[in-house]
Tab-separated table of N, CA, C and O in Angstrom:
chain	number	residue	atom	x	y	z
A	1	THR	N	-12.788	-0.270	0.753
A	1	THR	CA	-11.915	-0.947	0.608
A	1	THR	C	-12.193	-1.150	2.393
A	1	THR	O	-12.244	-0.637	2.917
A	2	ASP	N	-11.547	-2.940	2.021
A	2	ASP	CA	-11.871	-3.343	3.712
A	2	ASP	C	-10.039	-3.341	4.191
A	2	ASP	O	-8.929	-4.469	3.676
A	3	LEU	N	-10.126	-2.454	4.536
A	3	LEU	CA	-8.253	-1.978	5.171
A	3	LEU	C	-7.579	-3.515	5.917
A	3	LEU	O	-6.685	-3.532	5.823
A	4	PRO	N	-8.190	-4.108	6.952
A	4	PRO	CA	-7.664	-4.971	7.733
A	4	PRO	C	-7.139	-5.669	7.005
A	4	PRO	O	-6.167	-6.646	6.981
A	5	ALA	N	-8.635	-6.389	5.910
A	5	ALA	CA	-8.165	-7.889	4.889
A	5	ALA	C	-6.845	-7.551	3.823
A	5	ALA	O	-5.790	-8.241	3.713
A	6	TYR	N	-6.869	-5.759	3.041
A	6	TYR	CA	-5.928	-5.190	2.532
A	6	TYR	C	-4.855	-5.285	3.073
A	6	TYR	O	-3.242	-6.096	2.813
A	7	ARG	N	-4.478	-5.277	4.501
A	7	ARG	CA	-3.141	-5.117	5.602
A	7	ARG	C	-2.776	-6.854	5.008
A	7	ARG	O	-1.644	-7.432	5.369
A	8	LYS	N	-3.762	-7.620	5.516
A	8	LYS	CA	-3.761	-9.168	5.674
A	8	LYS	C	-2.877	-9.596	4.626
A	8	LYS	O	-1.848	-10.163	4.241
A	9	THR	N	-3.539	-9.134	3.016
A	9	THR	CA	-3.086	-9.710	2.103
A	9	THR	C	-1.797	-8.748	1.512
A	9	THR	O	-0.740	-9.670	0.829
A	10	ILE	N	-1.851	-7.275	1.665
A	10	ILE	CA	-0.291	-6.927	1.171
A	10	ILE	C	0.884	-7.851	2.120
A	10	ILE	O	2.033	-7.647	1.463
A	11	HIS	N	0.472	-8.270	3.414
A	11	HIS	CA	1.536	-8.732	4.439
A	11	HIS	C	2.212	-9.960	3.730
A	11	HIS	O	3.172	-10.631	3.543
A	12	MET	N	1.074	-11.053	3.091
A	12	MET	CA	1.216	-12.209	2.611
A	12	MET	C	2.121	-12.167	1.473
A	12	MET	O	3.110	-13.056	0.865
A	13	LEU	N	1.731	-11.117	0.158
A	13	LEU	CA	2.526	-11.071	-1.248
A	13	LEU	C	3.912	-10.580	-0.510
A	13	LEU	O	4.780	-10.851	-1.242
A	14	GLY	N	3.940	-9.415	0.179
A	14	GLY	CA	5.169	-8.745	0.653
A	14	GLY	C	6.167	-10.270	1.411
A	14	GLY	O	7.540	-10.397	0.880
A	15	GLU	N	5.910	-10.994	1.904
A	15	GLU	CA	6.384	-12.111	2.095
A	15	GLU	C	6.988	-13.472	1.138
A	15	GLU	O	8.098	-13.734	1.138
A	16	MET	N	5.928	-13.612	-0.094
A	16	MET	CA	5.945	-13.808	-0.583
A	16	MET	C	7.531	-13.645	-1.947
A	16	MET	O	7.516	-14.176	-2.867
A	17	ALA	N	6.826	-12.048	-2.327
A	17	ALA	CA	7.313	-11.169	-3.147
A	17	ALA	C	8.834	-11.745	-3.424
A	17	ALA	O	9.245	-11.881	-4.912
A	18	PRO	N	10.163	-12.507	-2.422
A	18	PRO	CA	11.278	-12.798	-3.437
A	18	PRO	C	11.037	-13.950	-4.198
A	18	PRO	O	12.258	-14.350	-5.044
A	19	ALA	N	10.430	-14.510	-4.168
A	19	ALA	CA	9.622	-15.918	-5.001
A	19	ALA	C	9.348	-15.744	-6.172
A	19	ALA	O	9.525	-16.567	-7.153
A	20	PHE	N	9.030	-14.184	-6.291
A	20	PHE	CA	8.327	-14.170	-7.626
A	20	PHE	C	9.076	-13.240	-8.836
A	20	PHE	O	9.948	-12.841	-8.435
A	21	LYS	N	9.032	-14.046	-10.082
A	21	LYS	CA	9.633	-13.137	-11.287
A	21	LYS	C	9.644	-11.958	-11.585
A	21	LYS	O	10.824	-10.953	-12.113
A	22	VAL	N	8.016	-11.889	-11.590
A	22	VAL	CA	7.015	-10.306	-12.292
A	22	VAL	C	5.887	-10.340	-11.644
A	22	VAL	O	5.784	-10.625	-10.732
A	23	LEU	N	6.283	-8.659	-11.593
A	23	LEU	CA	4.653	-8.792	-11.149
A	23	LEU	C	4.070	-7.383	-12.220
A	23	LEU	O	4.148	-6.581	-13.110
A	24	PHE	N	2.301	-7.999	-12.234
A	24	PHE	CA	1.963	-6.741	-13.526
A	24	PHE	C	0.665	-6.342	-12.104
A	24	PHE	O	-0.564	-6.876	-12.174
A	25	PRO	N	0.699	-4.903	-11.783
A	25	PRO	CA	0.301	-4.398	-10.424
A	25	PRO	C	-1.508	-4.031	-11.774
A	25	PRO	O	-2.082	-3.740	-10.401
A	26	ALA	N	-1.177	-3.977	-12.307
A	26	ALA	CA	-2.522	-3.342	-13.089
A	26	ALA	C	-2.800	-2.078	-13.018
A	26	ALA	O	-3.592	-1.068	-13.123
A	27	HIS	N	-2.189	-0.975	-12.264
A	27	HIS	CA	-1.994	0.125	-12.018
A	27	HIS	C	-1.312	1.205	-12.294
A	27	HIS	O	0.057	0.923	-12.103
A	28	ASN	N	-1.013	2.207	-13.260
A	28	ASN	CA	0.468	3.379	-13.520
A	28	ASN	C	1.467	2.041	-14.219
A	28	ASN	O	1.595	3.296	-15.130
A	29	VAL	N	1.617	1.581	-13.696
A	29	VAL	CA	2.817	0.594	-13.769
A	29	VAL	C	2.233	-0.973	-14.525
A	29	VAL	O	2.103	-1.398	-13.973
A	30	PRO	N	2.866	-0.843	-15.889
A	30	PRO	CA	2.388	-2.497	-16.229
A	30	PRO	C	2.967	-3.243	-15.527
A	30	PRO	O	2.378	-4.643	-15.824
A	31	LYS	N	3.841	-3.536	-15.910
A	31	LYS	CA	5.351	-4.674	-14.976
A	31	LYS	C	6.202	-3.884	-13.899
A	31	LYS	O	6.540	-2.701	-14.172
A	32	ALA	N	6.611	-4.591	-13.249
A	32	ALA	CA	6.843	-3.670	-12.034
A	32	ALA	C	7.978	-4.718	-11.262
A	32	ALA	O	7.656	-5.690	-10.652
A	33	ASP	N	9.070	-4.601	-10.048
A	33	ASP	CA	9.573	-5.488	-9.507
A	33	ASP	C	9.080	-6.078	-8.659
A	33	ASP	O	8.476	-5.288	-7.958
A	34	PRO	N	8.838	-7.317	-8.070
A	34	PRO	CA	8.130	-8.356	-7.549
A	34	PRO	C	8.190	-7.378	-6.175
A	34	PRO	O	7.922	-7.619	-5.163
A	35	LEU	N	9.688	-7.135	-5.732
A	35	LEU	CA	9.958	-6.394	-4.215
A	35	LEU	C	9.210	-5.133	-4.117
A	35	LEU	O	9.831	-4.853	-2.770
A	36	GLU	N	8.569	-4.477	-5.043
A	36	GLU	CA	7.697	-3.800	-5.038
A	36	GLU	C	7.057	-3.845	-3.782
A	36	GLU	O	6.347	-3.191	-3.457
A	37	LEU	N	6.759	-5.323	-3.803
A	37	LEU	CA	5.448	-5.513	-2.748
A	37	LEU	C	5.489	-5.340	-1.619
A	37	LEU	O	5.027	-5.076	0.009
A	38	ILE	N	6.962	-6.006	-0.902
A	38	ILE	CA	7.933	-5.547	-0.186
A	38	ILE	C	7.498	-3.351	0.372
A	38	ILE	O	7.557	-3.473	1.722
A	39	LYS	N	8.035	-2.887	-0.580
A	39	LYS	CA	8.152	-1.881	0.089
A	39	LYS	C	6.158	-1.239	0.321
A	39	LYS	O	6.086	-0.220	0.811
A	40	VAL	N	5.617	-1.507	-0.852
A	40	VAL	CA	3.888	-1.569	-0.414
A	40	VAL	C	3.605	-1.863	1.006
A	40	VAL	O	2.791	-1.123	2.052
A	41	ARG	N	4.027	-3.111	1.278
A	41	ARG	CA	3.950	-3.582	2.643
A	41	ARG	C	4.493	-2.424	3.617
A	41	ARG	O	3.523	-2.052	4.239
A	42	ASP	N	5.233	-2.108	3.654
A	42	ASP	CA	5.204	-1.267	4.369
A	42	ASP	C	5.504	-0.155	4.189
A	42	ASP	O	4.979	0.721	5.584
A	43	GLY	N	5.362	0.193	2.988
A	43	GLY	CA	4.361	1.764	3.427
A	43	GLY	C	3.185	1.708	4.138
A	43	GLY	O	2.994	2.660	4.910
A	44	PHE	N	2.474	0.807	3.423
A	44	PHE	CA	0.928	1.066	4.052
A	44	PHE	C	0.990	0.597	5.686
A	44	PHE	O	0.222	1.475	6.401
A	45	GLU	N	2.040	0.339	6.422
A	45	GLU	CA	2.310	0.042	7.962
A	45	GLU	C	2.534	1.498	8.383
A	45	GLU	O	1.770	1.857	9.222
A	46	ARG	N	3.151	2.173	7.793
A	46	ARG	CA	3.168	3.324	7.862
A	46	ARG	C	1.840	4.721	7.856
A	46	ARG	O	1.811	5.439	8.400
A	47	VAL	N	1.204	4.131	6.805
A	47	VAL	CA	0.018	4.919	6.836
A	47	VAL	C	-1.227	4.537	7.641
A	47	VAL	O	-1.454	5.566	8.547
A	48	ILE	N	-1.209	3.141	8.343
A	48	ILE	CA	-2.551	2.496	9.015
A	48	ILE	C	-1.825	2.567	10.483
A	48	ILE	O	-2.312	3.337	11.322
A	49	THR	N	-0.730	2.981	10.328
A	49	THR	CA	-0.056	3.469	11.992
A	49	THR	C	-0.041	5.041	12.179
A	49	THR	O	0.182	5.160	13.644
A	50	GLY	N	-0.404	5.766	11.270
A	50	GLY	CA	0.125	7.138	11.788
A	50	GLY	C	0.947	7.899	11.517
A	50	GLY	O	1.467	9.337	11.860
A	51	VAL	N	2.448	7.049	11.135
A	51	VAL	CA	3.751	7.591	11.017
A	51	VAL	C	3.614	8.533	9.504
A	51	VAL	O	4.103	9.582	9.923
A	52	MET	N	2.778	8.135	8.602
A	52	MET	CA	2.940	8.528	7.190
A	52	MET	C	1.374	9.956	6.915
A	52	MET	O	0.167	9.530	7.640
A	53	GLN	N	1.563	11.041	7.496
A	53	GLN	CA	0.703	11.884	7.110
A	53	GLN	C	-0.418	12.007	5.695
A	53	GLN	O	0.690	12.061	4.509
A	54	PRO	N	-1.152	12.411	5.636
A	54	PRO	CA	-1.960	12.451	4.501
A	54	PRO	C	-2.009	13.627	3.913
A	54	PRO	O	-1.651	14.970	4.607
A	55	VAL	N	-2.274	13.872	2.460
A	55	VAL	CA	-2.172	14.950	2.020
A	55	VAL	C	-3.830	14.923	1.434
A	55	VAL	O	-4.066	14.205	0.762
A	56	ASP	N	-4.622	15.677	1.623
A	56	ASP	CA	-5.819	16.211	1.737
A	56	ASP	C	-5.965	16.333	-0.056
A	56	ASP	O	-5.474	17.209	-0.889
A	57	THR	N	-6.566	16.071	-1.245
A	57	THR	CA	-7.113	15.858	-2.353
A	57	THR	C	-8.555	16.069	-2.755
A	57	THR	O	-8.337	16.105	-4.238
A	58	GLY	N	-9.151	16.310	-1.998
A	58	GLY	CA	-10.407	16.898	-1.796
A	58	GLY	C	-11.374	15.261	-2.685
A	58	GLY	O	-10.953	14.454	-2.127
A	59	ASN	N	-12.903	16.063	-2.134
A	59	ASN	CA	-13.875	14.966	-2.771
A	59	ASN	C	-13.673	14.136	-1.465
A	59	ASN	O	-13.685	12.621	-1.711
A	60	ASN	N	-13.643	14.558	-0.674
A	60	ASN	CA	-13.040	13.568	1.079
A	60	ASN	C	-11.957	12.646	0.423
A	60	ASN	O	-12.864	11.271	0.937
A	61	GLN	N	-10.658	12.438	-0.099
A	61	GLN	CA	-10.317	11.542	-0.372
A	61	GLN	C	-8.507	12.285	0.127
A	61	GLN	O	-8.712	13.387	0.202
A	62	VAL	N	-7.637	10.963	0.625
A	62	VAL	CA	-6.780	11.893	1.209
A	62	VAL	C	-5.471	10.486	0.217
A	62	VAL	O	-5.856	9.645	-0.108
A	63	SER	N	-4.442	11.464	0.309
A	63	SER	CA	-3.171	10.401	-0.676
A	63	SER	C	-2.240	10.800	-0.212
A	63	SER	O	-1.926	11.612	0.699
A	64	TYR	N	-1.275	8.905	0.368
A	64	TYR	CA	-0.216	8.999	0.675
A	64	TYR	C	1.173	8.908	-0.482
A	64	TYR	O	0.514	7.816	-1.211
A	65	VAL	N	1.596	9.644	-1.104
A	65	VAL	CA	2.589	9.355	-2.110
A	65	VAL	C	4.178	9.111	-1.729
A	65	VAL	O	4.470	9.674	-0.562
A	66	PHE	N	4.244	7.960	-1.777
A	66	PHE	CA	5.893	7.454	-1.806
A	66	PHE	C	6.653	7.090	-3.543
A	66	PHE	O	6.065	7.938	-4.074
A	67	PRO	N	7.908	6.874	-3.422
A	67	PRO	CA	8.851	7.113	-4.906
A	67	PRO	C	7.827	6.158	-5.884
A	67	PRO	O	7.909	7.123	-6.792
A	68	THR	N	7.657	5.566	-5.254
A	68	THR	CA	7.303	4.420	-6.542
A	68	THR	C	5.837	4.063	-6.464
A	68	THR	O	5.056	3.157	-7.354
A	69	PHE	N	5.231	4.610	-5.709
A	69	PHE	CA	3.956	3.597	-5.535
A	69	PHE	C	2.626	5.117	-4.907
A	69	PHE	O	3.609	6.062	-4.062
A	70	SER	N	1.299	5.211	-4.860
A	70	SER	CA	0.865	6.264	-3.372
A	70	SER	C	0.103	4.973	-3.353
A	70	SER	O	-0.990	4.286	-4.091
A	71	PHE	N	-0.936	5.527	-2.073
A	71	PHE	CA	-2.256	5.171	-2.093
A	71	PHE	C	-3.549	5.821	-1.646
A	71	PHE	O	-2.804	7.324	-1.562
A	72	LEU	N	-4.632	5.899	-2.276
A	72	LEU	CA	-5.397	7.052	-2.017
A	72	LEU	C	-6.963	6.576	-1.489
A	72	LEU	O	-7.405	4.891	-1.559
A	73	MET	N	-7.287	7.179	-0.183
A	73	MET	CA	-8.091	6.540	0.676
A	73	MET	C	-9.349	7.305	0.790
A	73	MET	O	-9.164	9.102	0.718
A	74	ARG	N	-10.239	7.254	1.606
A	74	ARG	CA	-11.094	7.786	2.021
A	74	ARG	C	-10.449	8.901	3.106
A	74	ARG	O	-10.130	8.027	4.051
A	75	ALA	N	-11.496	10.104	3.538
A	75	ALA	CA	-10.359	11.025	4.525
A	75	ALA	C	-11.202	9.822	6.040
A	75	ALA	O	-12.690	9.886	6.059
A	76	GLY	N	-10.473	10.142	6.840
A	76	GLY	CA	-10.683	9.450	8.000
A	76	GLY	C	-11.002	8.623	7.888
A	76	GLY	O	-11.580	7.353	9.242
A	77	HIS	N	-10.021	7.381	7.528
A	77	HIS	CA	-10.221	6.101	7.440
A	77	HIS	C	-9.218	5.564	8.829
A	77	HIS	O	-8.904	6.384	9.758
A	78	PRO	N	-9.805	4.768	9.678
A	78	PRO	CA	-9.620	4.241	11.038
A	78	PRO	C	-7.809	3.704	11.052
A	78	PRO	O	-7.369	3.175	9.793
A	79	LYS	N	-7.348	3.921	11.783
A	79	LYS	CA	-5.985	3.921	11.957
A	79	LYS	C	-6.061	2.258	13.362
A	79	LYS	O	-7.534	2.365	13.725
A	80	PHE	N	-5.535	1.131	13.215
A	80	PHE	CA	-5.232	0.824	13.667
A	80	PHE	C	-4.126	-0.387	13.656
A	80	PHE	O	-3.484	0.228	13.031
A	81	PRO	N	-3.492	-0.809	14.977
A	81	PRO	CA	-2.436	-1.470	15.442
A	81	PRO	C	-2.347	-2.605	14.810
A	81	PRO	O	-2.962	-3.223	13.827
């Protein structure tokens, strides 16, 4: 995963979220509230800036779990401002 590209995209989608009527995320939930994109954007910022601590899931992966979504990443991913 290209984390800087993902960060840029999720920020863009977070800004657009209020204009969307429905969201089809394709993972875990077939249909979601578009405002979830704002939560995902804010959650990703917590992850990438080191505010949120990972849970080791084995196989060189870590998980960051939020109430309605999660991120699964390679262990030791770089932090950036």
